């Protein structure tokens, strides 16, 4: 007898084969071994097989299907609400450009710029005049902000170099690179001409920019039609005349920083409140469903860890062998870990949402079809996750993510390698957080789907083709765990899994350890 062969398996009538341990166990404890093997096999069954084996309802599977449906509905609802907000912001910014930029045209190509001193003064006067007469001009529900009981002023600021003396004709200059800023305030009831004539003059040789600051208030009423309470908006506008290049071309731009908050005093007639309560109830159902899924998945992970320890002790006692880490990790279902993380994030997001809302080839393909369908379903879930993420987060900052159908078209184009540079380029000038998130989002999506998902999809069909080509009849076990479980020949429909014996590996270890 070889010295390396353990004695314990032979004592129980087991013999080594190329597939693992097999043979008839001639010991009374053989029933414990078979029961534990059956217990392991049941653990690794899919929900349908478990239902056939013990008749237990696949609650985790049903909850996951329900969760997919209600979370998708929640995301669509939130995305539509977010889309209304984005549309209101974009249309308001376009309105401000028409109101305050002289001779602005929608079809204007390139940068809006001016080239003479007279044009600069005329544009400054134009902006101030439009601000003072805003109530008589605009068709929107715009209003001035109030400060200490009166309308807030418009601030006109010039930014320039200190003590500059520049003479291009003599090729001489004397300049202090320190930057200074001077501002004046113009109230809606003030005199524009007097303020500019007495307190405001421009030295174009040292001038860096002229900036005009003011704030306007508005209310987004379109949400009422969708049974949501309107939000109040503060548009902090900045109109800049950029002369930093000193090239004779002054670029003009308008920037809007929006603050959204709950209106102080509101009243909506009819059924809006009932619909708001309905949304809260729906979000609560999402939280409860995710919480149930979280509990069930945590329980399954804990059961897997406990069974892994039992299997380790059992294998050492009966077969005198140590279980490898790869076998032990098979008890930890990675999908459960992902579901737990997803549930935690969904619960957190739903709580935050409630907080916001409380503002009140034919043969080969035929053989591979089941695996391809399962794979496509998993890939589709990831793809939809990226679609919703891009729609909700990047929609306010990028035209390609403005609506859900545009997001799907954009991401599908990225998978096929189309227009990658343009997508990255359009997000280059955004804020740092938007820029950072967009890079992580795009890099992770492209890397995941081009380098992994598509490669796995091709490998899946190729593997099936090779399987058919070589007429493989049985797949050999790749681990000691699979070899051990494979010895159990009981089918899920056999009824043998319904026996409720109290034997466990712990008892076996106590008796034979």
XYZ file of C-alpha atoms in Angstrom:
513
model
C 0.000 0.000 0.000
C 1.302 3.443 -0.851
C 2.331 5.507 2.148
C 0.662 8.630 0.811
C -2.801 7.021 0.712
C -4.858 7.833 3.835
C -6.256 5.032 5.958
C -9.514 6.650 6.998
C -11.322 6.371 3.653
C -10.489 2.651 3.304
C -11.790 2.014 6.815
C -15.200 3.220 5.643
C -15.086 1.243 2.419
C -14.122 4.157 0.148
C -11.736 3.758 -2.746
C -9.936 6.396 -4.767
C -10.860 6.853 -8.423
C -9.914 9.458 -11.011
C -13.182 11.240 -10.135
C -12.706 11.287 -6.377
C -13.916 8.926 -3.666
C -16.494 6.251 -4.377
C -17.530 2.788 -3.367
C -20.025 1.216 -1.037
C -19.650 2.285 2.565
C -19.963 -0.765 4.791
C -20.235 1.150 8.043
C -23.385 2.301 9.875
C -22.041 5.821 9.668
C -22.373 5.610 5.873
C -25.847 7.107 6.207
C -24.317 10.184 7.824
C -21.890 10.503 4.925
C -24.674 10.171 2.380
C -26.863 12.626 4.281
C -24.080 15.201 4.360
C -23.305 14.649 0.670
C -26.990 15.120 -0.086
C -26.995 18.259 2.060
C -24.110 19.673 0.031
C -25.767 18.807 -3.246
C -28.963 20.508 -2.125
C -26.995 23.634 -1.174
C -25.580 23.965 -4.690
C -28.927 23.394 -6.457
C -30.634 26.220 -8.296
C -34.017 27.506 -6.996
C -36.064 25.324 -9.356
C -34.204 22.173 -8.326
C -34.619 23.066 -4.652
C -38.348 23.442 -5.212
C -38.477 19.988 -6.809
C -36.355 18.512 -4.023
C -38.189 19.851 -0.955
C -41.181 21.735 -2.310
C -40.015 24.995 -0.746
C -41.000 28.159 -2.543
C -38.039 30.026 -4.115
C -38.672 33.183 -2.139
C -35.309 34.772 -2.917
C -35.849 34.317 -6.650
C -39.374 35.713 -6.523
C -38.224 38.694 -4.472
C -35.419 39.404 -6.945
C -37.873 39.360 -9.861
C -40.264 41.631 -7.955
C -37.382 43.888 -6.974
C -36.229 44.267 -10.585
C -39.734 45.313 -11.625
C -40.397 47.859 -8.885
C -36.881 49.345 -8.912
C -37.095 49.776 -12.676
C -40.402 51.580 -12.212
C -38.856 53.714 -9.477
C -35.883 54.633 -11.666
C -38.136 55.512 -14.590
C -40.266 57.721 -12.331
C -37.245 59.453 -10.852
C -35.610 59.778 -14.280
C -38.699 61.443 -15.747
C -38.811 63.864 -12.821
C -35.110 64.570 -13.269
C -35.663 65.078 -16.993
C -38.271 67.765 -16.292
C -35.819 69.545 -14.020
C -33.046 69.372 -16.633
C -35.380 70.626 -19.366
C -36.464 73.562 -17.220
C -32.850 74.492 -16.454
C -31.744 74.250 -20.082
C -34.685 76.231 -21.417
C -34.227 78.871 -18.726
C -30.546 79.255 -19.622
C -31.477 79.628 -23.288
C -34.042 82.255 -22.267
C -31.369 84.188 -20.345
C -29.110 84.164 -23.397
C -31.879 85.674 -25.520
C -32.780 88.209 -22.830
C -29.318 89.445 -21.854
C -26.990 88.794 -24.811
C -27.451 91.367 -27.505
C -28.343 89.977 -30.945
C -28.008 86.400 -29.741
C -29.186 83.771 -32.238
C -29.844 80.076 -31.625
C -28.146 79.113 -34.851
C -24.989 81.089 -34.078
C -21.932 78.881 -34.618
C -18.734 79.144 -32.612
C -17.995 81.502 -29.726
C -20.133 84.573 -29.153
C -17.651 87.486 -29.277
C -17.308 91.242 -29.819
C -14.420 93.239 -31.309
C -14.781 96.983 -30.584
C -14.964 99.210 -27.507
C -18.324 100.542 -28.583
C -19.714 97.013 -28.819
C -18.508 96.219 -25.301
C -20.136 99.308 -23.805
C -23.333 98.695 -25.767
C -23.506 95.105 -24.518
C -22.957 96.181 -20.912
C -25.692 98.807 -21.215
C -27.938 96.236 -22.886
C -27.569 93.727 -20.035
C -28.222 96.332 -17.359
C -31.223 97.753 -19.191
C -32.732 94.292 -19.639
C -32.235 93.548 -15.941
C -33.940 96.777 -14.877
C -36.935 96.177 -17.163
C -37.097 92.418 -16.737
C -40.649 92.315 -15.413
C -41.964 94.076 -18.525
C -40.003 91.874 -20.949
C -40.056 88.260 -19.915
C -42.905 85.800 -20.397
C -41.503 83.510 -17.695
C -42.245 83.617 -13.999
C -38.966 85.368 -13.165
C -38.471 87.743 -10.245
C -35.704 89.584 -8.410
C -34.313 88.261 -5.166
C -35.044 90.267 -2.040
C -32.424 91.618 0.335
C -33.462 93.504 3.464
C -36.898 94.170 2.047
C -35.814 95.464 -1.364
C -34.764 93.986 -4.697
C -31.189 92.709 -4.863
C -28.830 94.761 -7.052
C -26.916 93.800 -10.150
C -23.136 93.808 -9.602
C -20.885 95.096 -12.397
C -17.221 94.204 -11.878
C -14.056 94.822 -13.849
C -10.902 92.739 -13.383
C -7.589 94.302 -14.433
C -3.822 94.414 -13.907
C -2.552 96.951 -11.375
C -0.460 99.888 -12.527
C 0.018 98.843 -16.135
C 1.662 100.939 -18.805
C 1.712 99.320 -22.233
C 2.953 100.874 -25.493
C 3.099 98.375 -28.397
C 4.357 101.106 -30.760
C 7.539 101.613 -28.754
C 7.695 97.938 -27.804
C 7.681 98.847 -24.110
C 5.535 97.905 -21.181
C 5.523 98.272 -17.424
C 2.986 96.057 -15.704
C 2.168 94.902 -12.199
C 0.956 91.269 -12.591
C -1.195 91.497 -9.484
C -4.895 91.474 -10.279
C -7.432 93.896 -8.883
C -11.230 93.998 -9.049
C -13.637 96.878 -8.746
C -17.415 96.505 -8.554
C -20.449 98.743 -8.491
C -24.045 97.836 -7.578
C -27.007 98.881 -9.669
C -30.431 98.536 -8.077
C -33.557 98.078 -10.185
C -34.651 101.604 -9.263
C -31.207 103.182 -9.821
C -29.822 105.260 -12.672
C -27.694 103.301 -15.116
C -26.126 106.220 -16.965
C -25.068 107.991 -13.789
C -23.425 104.885 -12.310
C -21.455 104.103 -15.447
C -20.443 107.673 -16.220
C -19.153 108.541 -12.741
C -17.918 105.291 -11.241
C -17.089 102.958 -14.083
C -14.432 103.314 -16.755
C -12.400 100.743 -18.647
C -8.683 100.713 -19.483
C -8.631 98.162 -22.285
C -4.855 97.698 -22.227
C -4.931 96.339 -18.670
C -8.484 94.978 -18.693
C -8.801 91.213 -18.118
C -12.562 90.828 -17.962
C -15.863 92.485 -17.202
C -18.294 90.381 -15.183
C -21.946 91.033 -14.435
C -23.556 89.170 -11.537
C -27.224 88.958 -10.598
C -29.727 86.434 -9.266
C -33.214 85.651 -10.508
C -35.890 83.506 -8.893
C -38.321 81.171 -10.630
C -40.708 78.240 -10.022
C -40.871 75.097 -12.144
C -44.624 74.677 -12.557
C -44.564 71.854 -15.131
C -44.154 69.227 -12.379
C -47.738 69.909 -11.250
C -49.044 68.035 -14.304
C -47.062 64.991 -13.138
C -48.454 65.168 -9.593
C -45.276 66.539 -8.048
C -44.896 69.684 -5.999
C -43.126 72.480 -7.910
C -39.616 73.476 -6.839
C -38.299 76.974 -6.390
C -35.126 77.923 -8.274
C -32.443 80.539 -7.757
C -30.479 81.232 -10.949
C -27.160 82.839 -10.026
C -26.132 84.314 -13.363
C -22.722 85.491 -14.464
C -22.217 87.258 -17.801
C -18.512 87.508 -18.581
C -16.671 89.541 -21.214
C -13.306 87.778 -21.410
C -10.304 89.839 -22.528
C -7.519 87.724 -21.020
C -5.905 87.073 -24.397
C -5.742 90.819 -25.237
C -6.127 89.870 -28.894
C -8.871 92.365 -29.653
C -11.501 89.623 -29.510
C -13.597 89.624 -26.327
C -15.495 86.404 -25.758
C -18.955 86.718 -24.227
C -20.487 83.931 -22.187
C -23.287 83.462 -19.691
C -23.085 80.917 -16.900
C -25.873 79.832 -14.561
C -25.440 78.227 -11.156
C -28.808 76.853 -10.051
C -30.024 76.329 -6.492
C -33.166 74.204 -6.060
C -35.131 74.198 -2.839
C -38.623 73.749 -1.436
C -40.880 76.759 -1.754
C -41.823 78.482 1.505
C -45.575 78.755 1.062
C -47.421 76.457 -1.320
C -50.868 75.110 -1.980
C -51.912 72.638 -4.676
C -55.573 71.824 -5.184
C -57.245 68.483 -5.983
C -55.292 65.215 -5.743
C -51.640 66.172 -5.818
C -51.119 65.377 -2.164
C -52.704 61.950 -2.602
C -50.369 61.206 -5.474
C -47.405 62.347 -3.400
C -48.462 59.965 -0.652
C -48.727 57.255 -3.290
C -45.131 57.905 -4.360
C -44.007 57.687 -0.750
C -45.848 54.398 -0.306
C -44.256 53.049 -3.471
C -40.771 54.058 -2.296
C -41.510 52.411 1.038
C -42.460 49.199 -0.781
C -39.116 49.354 -2.614
C -37.273 49.727 0.688
C -39.155 46.839 2.314
C -38.585 44.582 -0.695
C -34.872 45.380 -0.782
C -34.675 44.871 2.970
C -36.297 41.434 2.651
C -33.901 40.568 -0.165
C -30.996 41.805 1.952
C -31.983 39.632 4.928
C -32.469 36.510 2.801
C -29.167 36.966 0.978
C -27.267 37.620 4.209
C -28.825 34.482 5.663
C -27.749 32.484 2.597
C -24.202 33.811 2.853
C -24.065 32.929 6.557
C -25.423 29.445 5.841
C -22.800 29.012 3.149
C -20.027 30.027 5.524
C -21.295 27.651 8.214
C -21.586 24.790 5.724
C -18.079 25.544 4.514
C -16.743 25.063 8.053
C -18.764 21.861 8.417
C -17.382 20.557 5.137
C -13.835 21.391 6.176
C -14.194 19.498 9.462
C -16.025 16.611 7.788
C -13.406 16.225 5.056
C -10.612 16.216 7.590
C -12.349 13.635 9.805
C -13.564 11.203 7.147
C -10.978 11.594 4.394
C -8.037 12.895 6.404
C -7.537 15.684 3.889
C -7.467 19.460 4.034
C -9.906 21.443 1.915
C -8.317 23.911 -0.482
C -9.282 27.564 -0.385
C -10.737 27.348 -3.883
C -13.161 24.671 -2.658
C -14.019 26.659 0.438
C -14.737 29.771 -1.596
C -17.305 27.867 -3.674
C -19.633 28.124 -0.687
C -19.588 31.918 -0.988
C -21.977 32.906 -3.764
C -20.632 36.050 -5.421
C -24.080 36.973 -6.714
C -25.376 37.180 -3.163
C -22.573 39.587 -2.289
C -23.457 41.778 -5.278
C -27.166 41.636 -4.388
C -26.378 42.648 -0.787
C -24.351 45.634 -2.004
C -27.092 46.520 -4.502
C -29.783 46.300 -1.819
C -27.829 48.534 0.543
C -27.311 51.146 -2.182
C -30.949 50.925 -3.295
C -32.236 51.328 0.250
C -29.926 54.301 0.776
C -30.987 55.903 -2.509
C -34.683 55.303 -1.804
C -34.368 56.879 1.638
C -32.686 59.896 0.045
C -35.419 60.006 -2.610
C -38.080 59.948 0.104
C -36.187 62.719 1.833
C -36.359 64.762 -1.378
C -40.017 63.931 -1.962
C -40.977 64.769 1.543
C -40.735 68.280 0.471
C -43.953 66.646 0.666
C -24.017 29.301 -36.489
C -27.280 26.983 -36.234
C -26.285 23.849 -34.318
C -23.873 25.700 -32.124
C -26.348 28.454 -31.443
C -29.065 25.908 -30.679
C -26.834 24.174 -28.119
C -25.568 27.457 -26.666
C -28.971 29.176 -26.601
C -29.797 28.605 -22.887
C -26.369 29.790 -21.749
C -26.485 32.720 -24.165
C -29.899 33.777 -22.863
C -28.726 33.634 -19.239
C -25.573 35.529 -20.115
C -27.486 38.161 -22.069
C -29.905 38.658 -19.174
C -27.032 39.282 -16.777
C -25.274 41.597 -19.248
C -28.552 43.427 -19.882
C -28.970 44.132 -16.175
C -25.490 45.665 -16.044
C -26.168 47.594 -19.259
C -29.447 48.978 -17.911
C -27.682 49.961 -14.700
C -25.198 52.036 -16.707
C -28.062 53.491 -18.769
C -29.987 54.679 -15.712
C -26.806 55.952 -14.060
C -25.791 57.950 -17.138
C -29.317 59.281 -17.657
C -29.765 60.487 -14.092
C -26.232 61.692 -13.250
C -24.762 62.854 -16.584
C -28.047 63.894 -18.216
C -27.851 67.478 -16.896
C -24.338 67.884 -18.331
C -24.253 66.053 -21.668
C -26.657 66.043 -24.620
C -25.988 62.368 -25.361
C -27.308 61.401 -21.913
C -30.290 63.762 -21.879
C -32.975 61.081 -22.388
C -33.035 57.352 -21.746
C -33.180 56.419 -25.438
C -30.201 58.686 -26.178
C -28.239 57.015 -23.385
C -28.881 53.537 -24.781
C -27.856 54.675 -28.271
C -24.717 56.376 -26.949
C -23.591 53.390 -24.872
C -24.316 50.957 -27.709
C -22.193 53.152 -29.980
C -19.389 53.133 -27.420
C -19.477 49.330 -27.288
C -18.930 49.315 -31.054
C -16.109 51.841 -30.780
C -18.013 54.775 -32.306
C -17.626 58.403 -31.246
C -15.572 57.692 -28.129
C -13.446 60.835 -28.335
C -16.436 63.091 -28.901
C -18.200 61.685 -25.849
C -15.144 62.308 -23.664
C -14.547 65.741 -25.184
C -18.021 67.109 -24.469
C -17.531 66.482 -20.729
C -14.087 68.072 -20.530
C -15.180 71.579 -19.503
C -17.560 70.549 -16.714
C -16.940 70.816 -12.975
C -14.276 68.630 -11.403
C -16.741 66.204 -9.790
C -18.694 65.820 -13.047
C -15.438 65.376 -14.970
C -14.145 62.770 -12.504
C -17.407 60.822 -12.403
C -17.765 60.894 -16.200
C -14.249 59.477 -16.606
C -14.844 56.678 -14.114
C -18.235 55.967 -15.692
C -17.003 55.868 -19.290
C -13.741 54.038 -18.608
C -15.445 51.362 -16.513
C -18.253 50.867 -19.050
C -15.935 50.632 -22.058
C -13.500 48.338 -20.236
C -16.249 46.095 -18.891
C -18.274 45.657 -22.073
C -15.576 45.725 -24.749
C -12.864 43.787 -22.959
C -14.971 41.453 -20.824
C -18.627 41.102 -21.774
C -18.110 40.826 -25.533
C -15.109 38.542 -25.029
C -17.097 36.300 -22.686
C -19.987 36.224 -25.135
C -17.698 35.066 -27.929
C -15.972 32.597 -25.619
C -19.353 31.170 -24.577
C -20.308 30.309 -28.153
C -16.794 29.120 -28.983
C -16.762 26.826 -25.965
C -20.082 25.308 -27.007
C -18.740 24.770 -30.502
C -15.685 22.984 -29.118
C -17.937 20.899 -26.875
C -19.991 19.727 -29.827
C -16.888 19.223 -31.943
C -15.183 16.869 -29.507
C -18.413 15.116 -28.379
C -17.653 15.437 -24.704
C -19.930 13.104 -22.777
C -19.200 14.119 -19.217
C -17.391 16.986 -17.632
C -14.750 15.859 -15.142
C -14.939 17.398 -11.670
C -12.403 20.107 -11.166
C -12.233 20.062 -7.371
C -12.442 17.744 -4.386
C -15.759 19.337 -3.406
C -17.370 18.665 -6.785
C -15.971 15.119 -6.790
C -17.468 14.465 -3.369
C -20.875 15.929 -4.224
C -20.962 14.099 -7.570
C -21.187 10.792 -5.691
C -24.758 11.680 -4.709
C -26.986 10.255 -7.454
C -30.313 11.346 -5.943
C -32.358 13.486 -8.312
C -34.266 16.509 -6.993
C -37.548 14.711 -7.711
C -36.533 11.584 -5.770
C -38.057 12.800 -2.510
C -35.000 11.844 -0.487
C -34.226 15.493 0.243
C -37.448 15.821 2.230
C -36.111 13.624 5.052
C -35.487 15.655 8.149
C -32.682 13.910 9.946
C -30.844 15.488 12.774
C -27.443 14.144 11.800
C -24.792 16.674 11.037
C -21.163 16.763 10.307
C -20.495 18.100 13.763
C -21.871 14.861 15.254
C -19.789 12.845 12.818
C -16.705 14.713 13.848
C -17.438 14.126 17.514
C -17.839 10.385 16.936
C -14.948 9.849 14.565
C -12.688 12.839 14.955
